[in-house]
Short mmCIF file of C-alpha atoms in Angstrom, two decimals:
data_model
loop_
_atom_site.label_atom_id
_atom_site.label_comp_id
_atom_site.label_asym_id
_atom_site.label_seq_id
_atom_site.Cartn_x
_atom_site.Cartn_y
_atom_site.Cartn_z
CA MET A 1 0.00 -0.07 0.28
CA PRO A 2 2.11 3.15 -0.92
CA GLU A 3 2.00 6.01 1.60
CA ILE A 4 2.70 9.24 0.68
CA GLN A 5 3.73 11.94 3.31
CA ALA A 6 4.04 15.60 3.21
CA PHE A 7 7.62 16.98 3.76
CA ARG A 8 9.94 20.42 3.90
CA GLY A 9 11.55 21.20 0.74
CA ILE A 10 13.85 23.59 -0.94
CA ARG A 11 12.74 25.79 -2.94
CA TYR A 12 14.75 29.19 -5.18
CA ASP A 13 14.35 31.92 -3.30
CA LEU A 14 12.13 34.29 -6.21
CA GLY A 15 13.40 37.62 -4.26
CA HIS A 16 17.44 36.30 -4.93
CA VAL A 17 16.98 34.93 -8.44
CA GLY A 18 14.30 36.41 -10.08
CA SER A 19 12.08 35.04 -12.85
CA LEU A 20 11.09 30.87 -11.80
CA SER A 21 12.22 30.70 -15.35
CA ASP A 22 15.68 31.27 -15.49
CA VAL A 23 16.66 27.91 -13.32
CA ILE A 24 14.89 25.52 -13.36
CA ALA A 25 15.93 22.60 -15.89
CA PRO A 26 14.17 19.23 -18.06
CA PRO A 27 15.72 15.97 -15.66
CA TYR A 28 19.17 15.37 -16.82
CA ASP A 29 18.65 12.87 -18.98
CA VAL A 30 16.47 14.28 -21.99
CA ILE A 31 19.19 17.38 -21.53
CA SER A 32 21.44 17.72 -24.99
CA PRO A 33 25.42 19.48 -24.48
CA GLU A 34 23.93 22.06 -26.14
CA LEU A 35 21.36 22.89 -23.97
CA GLN A 36 23.00 21.97 -20.33
CA THR A 37 25.61 25.25 -21.97
CA ALA A 38 22.36 27.07 -22.42
CA LEU A 39 20.83 27.10 -19.39
CA TYR A 40 24.78 27.54 -17.60
CA LYS A 41 24.87 30.64 -19.20
CA LYS A 42 20.53 31.15 -18.97
CA HIS A 43 21.46 31.66 -15.03
CA PRO A 44 24.11 31.40 -12.38
CA CYS A 45 22.06 29.57 -9.63
CA ASN A 46 19.97 27.41 -12.90
CA VAL A 47 19.61 24.14 -11.26
CA ILE A 48 21.32 21.98 -13.95
CA ARG A 49 24.67 23.24 -12.06
CA LEU A 50 23.27 20.38 -8.96
CA ILE A 51 21.34 17.98 -12.07
CA LEU A 52 24.27 18.22 -14.15
CA ASN A 53 26.60 19.72 -14.09
CA ARG A 54 29.92 20.17 -16.24
CA ILE A 55 32.67 17.43 -16.78
CA GLU A 56 35.59 20.06 -16.55
CA PRO A 57 39.78 19.42 -17.18
CA GLY A 58 41.51 18.25 -14.69
CA ASP A 59 38.30 16.79 -12.24
CA ASP A 60 40.05 13.91 -9.92
CA GLU A 61 38.49 11.56 -7.10
CA VAL A 62 38.17 15.33 -4.77
CA ASN A 63 36.79 17.66 -7.49
CA ASN A 64 34.13 17.23 -9.38
CA ARG A 65 31.01 17.29 -11.06
CA TYR A 66 29.43 16.21 -8.05
CA SER A 67 31.35 17.70 -5.10
CA ARG A 68 30.76 21.31 -7.57
CA ALA A 69 27.01 19.90 -7.14
CA LYS A 70 28.56 19.71 -3.37
CA ARG A 71 29.69 23.46 -2.98
CA PHE A 72 26.64 24.44 -5.31
CA TYR A 73 24.45 23.65 -3.08
CA GLN A 74 25.42 24.75 0.04
CA SER A 75 26.30 27.49 0.12
CA TRP A 76 22.45 28.68 -1.65
CA LEU A 77 21.25 26.71 0.63
CA ALA A 78 24.23 29.58 3.21
CA GLU A 79 23.30 33.03 1.00
CA GLY A 80 19.07 32.74 1.17
CA VAL A 81 19.64 31.32 -3.36
CA LEU A 82 17.51 28.44 -1.70
CA PHE A 83 15.08 28.12 1.76
CA ARG A 84 13.79 25.82 3.71
CA GLU A 85 9.89 25.29 3.57
CA ALA A 86 8.21 26.14 7.31
CA ASP A 87 5.86 23.78 6.98
CA PRO A 88 5.37 20.11 5.24
CA ALA A 89 4.27 20.43 2.20
CA VAL A 90 2.40 18.68 -0.58
CA TYR A 91 3.52 20.76 -3.33
CA VAL A 92 0.63 20.96 -6.11
CA TYR A 93 2.09 20.66 -9.54
CA TYR A 94 -0.48 21.21 -12.62
CA GLN A 95 1.13 22.14 -16.41
CA GLU A 96 -1.02 23.59 -19.13
CA PHE A 97 0.72 22.52 -22.77
CA GLU A 98 0.13 22.04 -26.53
CA VAL A 99 0.14 18.76 -28.46
CA ALA A 100 -1.13 19.12 -32.11
CA GLY A 101 -2.30 22.38 -32.03
CA ARG A 102 -4.62 21.19 -28.75
CA ARG A 103 -4.07 22.53 -25.22
CA TYR A 104 -3.74 19.81 -23.02
CA LEU A 105 -3.46 20.55 -18.15
CA ARG A 106 -1.67 17.94 -17.48
CA ARG A 107 -2.38 17.77 -13.23
CA GLY A 108 -0.75 15.30 -9.97
CA PHE A 109 1.54 16.28 -6.74
CA MET A 110 4.70 16.48 -5.74
CA ALA A 111 5.55 14.48 -1.91
CA ARG A 112 7.24 11.63 -0.47
CA VAL A 113 6.39 7.95 -1.35
CA ARG A 114 7.06 4.84 0.49
CA LEU A 115 10.07 3.39 -1.32
CA SER A 116 9.48 -0.53 -1.59
CA GLN A 117 11.59 -2.94 -3.72
CA TYR A 118 9.48 -3.95 -7.01
CA GLY A 119 7.31 -6.86 -5.64
CA GLU A 120 7.16 -6.83 -2.15
CA GLY A 121 4.93 -2.93 -2.65
CA GLN A 122 2.40 -1.14 -4.54
CA VAL A 123 5.12 0.51 -7.24
CA PHE A 124 5.71 -1.07 -9.78
CA PRO A 125 8.50 -0.09 -13.09
CA HIS A 126 8.20 -1.67 -16.50
CA GLU A 127 11.57 -0.47 -17.67
CA TYR A 128 14.63 -2.36 -17.15
CA THR A 129 17.90 0.25 -16.63
CA LEU A 130 21.84 0.34 -16.83
CA ARG A 131 24.27 0.49 -13.55
CA GLY A 132 25.88 4.03 -15.23
CA PRO A 133 23.16 6.02 -14.68
CA ARG A 134 21.88 5.03 -11.56
CA MET A 135 25.93 5.18 -10.31
CA ASP A 136 25.89 8.90 -11.52
CA GLN A 137 22.67 10.17 -9.39
CA LEU A 138 23.84 7.46 -6.64
CA MET A 139 27.07 9.77 -6.85
CA LEU A 140 25.27 12.90 -6.75
CA MET A 141 21.68 12.02 -4.23
CA THR A 142 25.61 11.42 -1.50
CA MET A 143 27.26 14.18 -2.01
CA CYS A 144 24.43 15.98 -2.23
CA LYS A 145 22.38 14.51 0.67
CA ALA A 146 18.58 14.76 -1.71
CA ASN A 147 16.31 14.11 -4.81
CA MET A 148 17.45 17.00 -6.80
CA SER A 149 14.24 16.05 -9.70
CA GLN A 150 11.31 13.88 -8.87
CA VAL A 151 10.56 10.55 -9.80
CA PHE A 152 7.38 10.52 -12.32
CA GLY A 153 4.43 7.28 -10.55
CA MET A 154 0.68 7.65 -12.18
CA TYR A 155 -2.36 5.17 -10.07
CA PRO A 156 -5.58 4.18 -11.02
CA ASP A 157 -8.06 6.98 -9.73
CA PRO A 158 -11.69 5.34 -12.43
CA GLU A 159 -13.55 8.09 -10.51
CA GLN A 160 -12.47 11.25 -11.07
CA GLN A 161 -11.54 12.49 -7.45
CA THR A 162 -7.56 13.80 -7.10
CA ILE A 163 -8.57 16.32 -9.78
CA ALA A 164 -11.27 17.96 -7.39
CA VAL A 165 -9.11 17.48 -4.10
CA LEU A 166 -6.32 19.05 -5.81
CA ASP A 167 -8.56 22.02 -7.47
CA GLU A 168 -10.19 22.78 -4.14
CA ALA A 169 -6.43 22.83 -2.17
CA VAL A 170 -4.99 25.50 -4.28
CA GLN A 171 -8.20 27.48 -5.69
CA THR A 172 -7.28 30.76 -2.32
CA LEU A 173 -3.14 29.91 -2.94
CA THR A 174 -0.85 31.77 -5.49
CA PRO A 175 1.73 29.52 -7.93
CA VAL A 176 4.03 29.80 -8.51
CA GLU A 177 5.21 30.06 -12.32
CA ALA A 178 7.76 29.12 -14.37
CA VAL A 179 7.74 28.56 -18.83
CA ASP A 180 10.39 26.21 -19.79
CA HIS A 181 12.15 26.46 -23.09
CA LEU A 182 9.91 24.27 -25.20
CA GLY A 183 7.00 26.86 -24.14
CA VAL A 184 5.06 24.40 -21.68
CA VAL A 185 3.39 25.84 -18.52
CA HIS A 186 4.46 24.87 -14.80
CA ARG A 187 2.81 25.74 -11.84
CA MET A 188 3.18 25.09 -8.72
CA TRP A 189 1.22 25.88 -4.94
CA ALA A 190 2.87 24.05 -1.60
CA VAL A 191 0.13 23.64 0.15
CA THR A 192 0.49 22.85 3.63
CA ASP A 193 -2.68 21.48 4.76
CA PRO A 194 -2.16 18.98 6.98
CA GLN A 195 -5.84 17.36 5.85
CA LEU A 196 -4.43 16.71 1.28
CA VAL A 197 -2.71 14.50 3.34
CA THR A 198 -5.64 12.54 4.37
CA LYS A 199 -7.34 13.19 1.48
CA LEU A 200 -4.76 11.65 -1.02
CA SER A 201 -3.79 8.71 1.32
CA ALA A 202 -7.10 7.44 0.41
CA ILE A 203 -7.43 7.16 -2.93
CA VAL A 204 -3.50 6.87 -3.86
CA GLY A 205 -3.10 4.72 -0.61
CA PRO A 206 -4.76 1.09 -1.62
CA VAL A 207 -3.92 1.94 -5.46
CA PRO A 208 -0.52 0.15 -7.44
CA ILE A 209 1.81 3.03 -8.51
CA PHE A 210 3.06 2.53 -12.17
CA ILE A 211 7.10 4.49 -12.63
CA ALA A 212 5.68 7.13 -15.89
CA ASP A 213 9.60 8.34 -15.73
CA GLY A 214 12.57 8.16 -13.76
CA HIS A 215 12.92 4.88 -12.77
CA HIS A 216 15.93 4.88 -12.35
CA ARG A 217 16.37 7.84 -9.39
CA TYR A 218 14.15 5.63 -8.04
CA GLU A 219 16.03 2.72 -8.14
CA THR A 220 19.40 5.11 -7.00
CA ALA A 221 16.87 5.92 -3.81
CA LEU A 222 16.56 2.01 -3.50
CA GLU A 223 20.33 1.72 -3.26
CA TYR A 224 21.26 4.92 -1.38
CA ARG A 225 18.99 3.71 1.95
CA GLU A 226 20.88 0.15 1.07
CA GLN A 227 23.45 1.78 1.66
CA LEU A 228 22.46 4.12 5.30
CA ARG A 229 21.26 1.43 6.09
CA ASP A 230 25.06 -0.77 5.90
CA MET A 231 26.67 1.77 7.46
CA GLY A 232 24.35 1.60 10.33
CA TYR A 233 22.96 5.17 9.97
CA LEU A 234 19.45 4.24 8.07
CA ARG A 235 16.57 4.35 11.97
CA PRO A 236 13.48 3.98 11.28
CA ASP A 237 11.99 7.64 10.52
CA HIS A 238 15.33 8.25 8.17
CA PRO A 239 13.76 10.46 5.31
CA ALA A 240 16.20 8.74 2.59
CA HIS A 241 12.72 5.94 3.35
CA TYR A 242 11.16 8.08 0.79
CA VAL A 243 10.94 8.85 -2.91
CA LEU A 244 10.18 12.37 -3.90
CA MET A 245 7.48 11.54 -6.67
CA HIS A 246 5.46 13.29 -9.35
CA CYS A 247 2.28 11.22 -9.13
CA VAL A 248 -0.83 11.93 -11.73
CA PRO A 249 -4.09 10.93 -12.07
CA MET A 250 -3.95 7.46 -15.06
CA GLU A 251 -6.51 9.05 -16.33
CA ASP A 252 -6.21 12.27 -15.66
CA PRO A 253 -6.08 14.03 -19.99
CA GLY A 254 -3.09 15.41 -19.73
CA LEU A 255 -1.09 12.31 -19.28
CA ILE A 256 -0.03 11.89 -23.14
CA VAL A 257 2.45 9.80 -24.28
CA LEU A 258 3.70 10.44 -27.23
CA PRO A 259 5.58 8.01 -29.82
CA THR A 260 8.48 7.56 -30.51
CA TYR A 261 10.12 6.95 -34.29
CA ARG A 262 13.13 4.80 -35.49
CA LEU A 263 15.24 6.24 -37.80
CA PHE A 264 18.08 2.61 -37.97
CA ARG A 265 21.92 3.40 -37.69
CA THR A 266 22.99 0.07 -37.98
CA VAL A 267 19.93 -2.18 -39.83
CA PRO A 268 20.95 -3.81 -43.80
CA ASP A 269 19.85 -1.51 -46.61
CA LEU A 270 16.89 -3.33 -48.13
CA SER A 271 14.42 -2.61 -50.22
CA ALA A 272 10.79 -3.04 -49.98
CA SER A 273 10.24 -5.70 -52.21
CA GLU A 274 14.06 -7.12 -50.26
CA LEU A 275 12.39 -6.82 -47.13
CA ALA A 276 9.43 -8.67 -48.61
CA SER A 277 11.15 -11.40 -48.88
CA ARG A 278 12.47 -11.44 -45.66
CA PHE A 279 9.65 -11.02 -43.74
CA GLY A 280 6.89 -13.70 -45.66
CA ASN A 281 3.79 -14.43 -44.11
CA LEU A 282 4.73 -12.89 -41.59
CA PHE A 283 2.65 -10.07 -42.54
CA SER A 284 0.64 -8.53 -44.89
CA ILE A 285 2.27 -5.26 -46.98
CA GLN A 286 1.49 -2.38 -48.70
CA ASN A 287 3.59 -0.44 -50.19
CA ILE A 288 1.99 2.79 -50.14
CA ALA A 289 3.94 6.50 -50.38
CA GLN A 290 7.73 7.42 -51.41
CA GLY A 291 9.86 9.93 -50.16
CA PRO A 292 10.59 10.96 -46.88
CA LYS A 293 7.90 14.21 -46.12
CA ALA A 294 5.51 11.47 -47.02
CA ALA A 295 5.64 10.74 -43.68
CA HIS A 296 3.35 12.82 -41.97
CA ASP A 297 -0.21 10.59 -44.54
CA VAL A 298 1.38 7.50 -43.34
CA TRP A 299 1.52 8.10 -39.72
CA ASP A 300 -1.90 9.52 -40.61
CA LEU A 301 -3.37 5.84 -41.18
CA ILE A 302 -0.81 4.34 -38.44
CA GLU A 303 -2.40 6.28 -35.94
CA LYS A 304 -6.33 5.80 -36.78
CA SER A 305 -5.45 1.82 -37.07
CA PRO A 306 -7.17 0.09 -33.61
CA ASP A 307 -4.29 -1.94 -34.22
CA PRO A 308 -1.51 -1.85 -31.84
CA THR A 309 1.19 -4.00 -33.75
CA ILE A 310 0.24 -2.02 -37.31
CA LEU A 311 4.27 -0.39 -38.21
CA ALA A 312 4.81 2.00 -41.35
CA ILE A 313 9.10 1.28 -42.60
CA PHE A 314 10.80 3.46 -45.51
CA THR A 315 13.61 2.03 -46.73
CA ARG A 316 16.30 4.13 -47.68
CA ARG A 317 17.34 1.79 -51.04
CA ASP A 318 13.79 2.57 -53.17
CA GLN A 319 12.73 6.01 -50.61
CA GLN A 320 10.12 3.77 -50.48
CA TRP A 321 7.20 4.18 -47.17
CA SER A 322 4.87 0.54 -46.69
CA ILE A 323 3.02 -0.43 -43.64
CA LEU A 324 3.24 -3.94 -42.84
CA GLU A 325 0.37 -5.84 -39.98
CA LEU A 326 1.13 -9.54 -38.62
CA THR A 327 -0.92 -12.08 -39.90
CA PRO A 328 -2.22 -14.70 -38.24
CA THR A 329 1.69 -16.64 -38.82
CA GLY A 330 2.64 -13.12 -37.83
CA ARG A 331 1.57 -13.52 -34.06
CA GLU A 332 1.97 -17.01 -33.69
CA LYS A 333 5.81 -16.20 -34.65
CA MET A 334 6.19 -13.45 -32.19
CA ASP A 335 4.81 -16.33 -29.84
CA ASP A 336 7.87 -18.44 -30.52
CA VAL A 337 9.83 -16.46 -30.84
CA ALA A 338 9.51 -14.72 -27.11
CA THR A 339 8.58 -17.09 -25.16
CA ASP A 340 9.79 -15.64 -22.43
CA HIS A 341 7.39 -11.87 -21.83
CA THR A 342 3.69 -12.23 -21.60
CA PRO A 343 0.96 -12.19 -23.95
CA GLU A 344 0.74 -8.81 -23.29
CA TRP A 345 4.25 -7.86 -24.17
CA ARG A 346 4.02 -10.09 -27.73
CA ASN A 347 1.52 -7.30 -28.04
CA LEU A 348 2.97 -3.90 -28.36
CA GLY A 349 4.58 -2.20 -30.96
CA VAL A 350 8.01 -2.23 -29.96
CA ALA A 351 7.41 -5.62 -29.64
CA VAL A 352 7.05 -6.58 -32.14
CA LEU A 353 9.91 -4.25 -34.03
CA HIS A 354 12.77 -5.43 -32.31
CA ARG A 355 12.60 -9.41 -31.43
CA LEU A 356 10.32 -10.46 -34.09
CA ILE A 357 12.01 -8.23 -36.53
CA ILE A 358 15.07 -6.17 -35.64
CA GLU A 359 16.91 -9.60 -34.43
CA HIS A 360 15.02 -12.43 -36.07
CA LEU A 361 14.22 -11.33 -39.37
CA LEU A 362 17.14 -8.99 -40.18
CA LYS A 363 19.47 -10.73 -37.44
CA VAL A 364 20.78 -7.90 -36.07
CA GLU A 365 22.31 -8.66 -33.35
CA PRO A 366 20.83 -5.89 -30.28
CA PRO A 367 21.60 -2.88 -28.98
CA VAL A 368 20.79 -1.67 -32.15
CA GLU A 369 22.57 1.44 -33.49
CA ALA A 370 19.23 3.55 -33.93
CA ASP A 371 18.71 7.98 -33.30
CA TYR A 372 14.93 8.25 -31.51
CA VAL A 373 12.41 10.94 -32.30
CA HIS A 374 9.26 12.38 -31.27
CA THR A 375 8.32 14.08 -34.24
CA VAL A 376 7.55 13.39 -37.40
CA ASP A 377 9.00 16.30 -39.09
CA GLU A 378 12.57 15.17 -37.25
CA VAL A 379 12.47 11.85 -39.03
CA VAL A 380 11.39 13.72 -42.24
CA HIS A 381 14.86 16.14 -42.13
CA GLY A 382 16.48 12.85 -40.41
CA LEU A 383 15.75 10.78 -43.68
CA GLU A 384 16.35 13.82 -46.23
CA THR A 385 19.94 13.39 -44.43
CA GLY A 386 19.93 10.09 -46.57
CA THR A 387 21.71 8.60 -43.56
CA TYR A 388 19.21 6.01 -42.18
CA PRO A 389 18.75 3.27 -43.89
CA MET A 390 15.50 2.89 -42.12
CA ALA A 391 13.09 4.72 -40.78
CA VAL A 392 9.68 3.09 -38.84
CA LEU A 393 5.92 4.53 -37.82
CA VAL A 394 5.38 2.82 -35.07
CA LYS A 395 2.60 3.73 -31.86
CA PRO A 396 3.40 4.51 -28.65
CA ALA A 397 2.37 1.83 -25.75
CA THR A 398 -0.73 3.09 -23.77
CA VAL A 399 -1.34 3.89 -20.73
CA GLN A 400 -3.17 0.58 -20.19
CA ASP A 401 -0.91 -1.01 -21.81
CA ILE A 402 1.98 0.39 -19.42
CA ARG A 403 -0.36 -1.42 -16.32
CA ASP A 404 -0.70 -4.47 -17.92
CA VAL A 405 2.27 -5.52 -18.15
CA SER A 406 3.21 -4.16 -15.11
CA LEU A 407 0.58 -5.97 -12.95
CA GLN A 408 2.81 -9.27 -14.74
CA GLY A 409 5.73 -8.38 -13.96
CA ASP A 410 7.37 -7.78 -17.27
CA ARG A 411 8.84 -4.04 -19.11
CA MET A 412 8.98 -2.72 -21.77
CA PRO A 413 11.38 -2.69 -24.70
CA ALA A 414 13.43 0.35 -24.69
CA LYS A 415 11.69 4.13 -26.00
CA SER A 416 7.56 2.35 -25.41
CA THR A 417 6.91 5.61 -23.97
CA TYR A 418 7.50 9.46 -24.07
CA PHE A 419 5.46 10.56 -21.52
CA TYR A 420 5.21 14.51 -22.84
CA PRO A 421 6.37 17.01 -20.94
CA LYS A 422 8.71 16.18 -18.80
CA LEU A 423 8.37 17.25 -15.82
CA CYS A 424 10.58 20.22 -14.19
CA SER A 425 12.93 19.88 -12.14
CA GLY A 426 14.22 22.77 -10.17
CA LEU A 427 10.03 23.12 -8.38
CA VAL A 428 11.30 21.51 -5.30
CA ILE A 429 13.71 19.34 -3.45
CA ASN A 430 13.36 16.28 -1.20
CA PRO A 431 16.47 16.39 1.49
CA LEU A 432 17.96 13.49 3.15
CA GLU A 433 18.76 15.18 6.15
#
């Protein structure tokens, strides 16, 4: 049963930094070197110096990106750039944004959520993690003793009780507000009314939480907790029993999952007819358009199809777009080549793509080299460079897919989901001491 807790968060004093928009940043794992440089230049106290400090010439075991993050964090606290909330709060967090010409509002709240090992509690992952990023985050957490960024969790709330509770909690309060580099508006309210925790606990407590984003941050928090336990520092009331999490109802209209398109670099450079000969009777194949710019029309067809496994493949050799749909024989073959996964997993478009097509039929050993993009315009631009022998348009996993796969104890292929927009770092920090 998930347990949530209010906490005394650490926030920017706007009297010191001016505009909150100047000091926020996306999560570390979506920040390019160019954006990192831009954020460094934007403000001397931008949170980038904490969550993704630059590697500098001469860095060693004593002076490095982690020790610099610690020094910035401590000096900003000492100078009043950052302040600690006077009373424990739940941080109501709304994001307003646009996708395909339509405005959305995603509503949720940030709180401490009690950690539990996967399989022992009510927190479920849907992705695997890599040791390198976990160790990177563990070093930062160990040096600064804080959750600098939040995990993104979602939970079922079919009656949408959360929205009513949160709207009521903030109706008389003034938010802090920031606009990020993509134009997303972030609004946050610090709510210190203890009744809010009681009301939210009644909604969240009985249901599972699924990690939408931030698996590395969650697993790092688990490792940090065990590290303290091994050293004998983990008292029963230690804040390391919890992790900072942003919680959003799965039914929220603003919970948007964007597709992740593939631009493959290291696959055979085949024509559409050559692909068809390899695929045999596993797919029905329709050649429908030619040229990179046809990607928009092709995606419209894919998006409208009720089949979650439908794919569109662009072959550079003949500039051909082909739509692929699994035949009954293809579905049997998918079952055969993915016996290590559940039926729910085998019904994902990304699973069919990577397990059946890339690994089994094209004989490309993972990990396959690819660039991953989220707009059709990026696909068109990439294909016009002539760099990629193949591109694939594939449907994203849905929120329901995540729930179904996760509850079976399975995990999705990499890049199955892209929740948009990303959560903002720099709104609130969770101290772990």
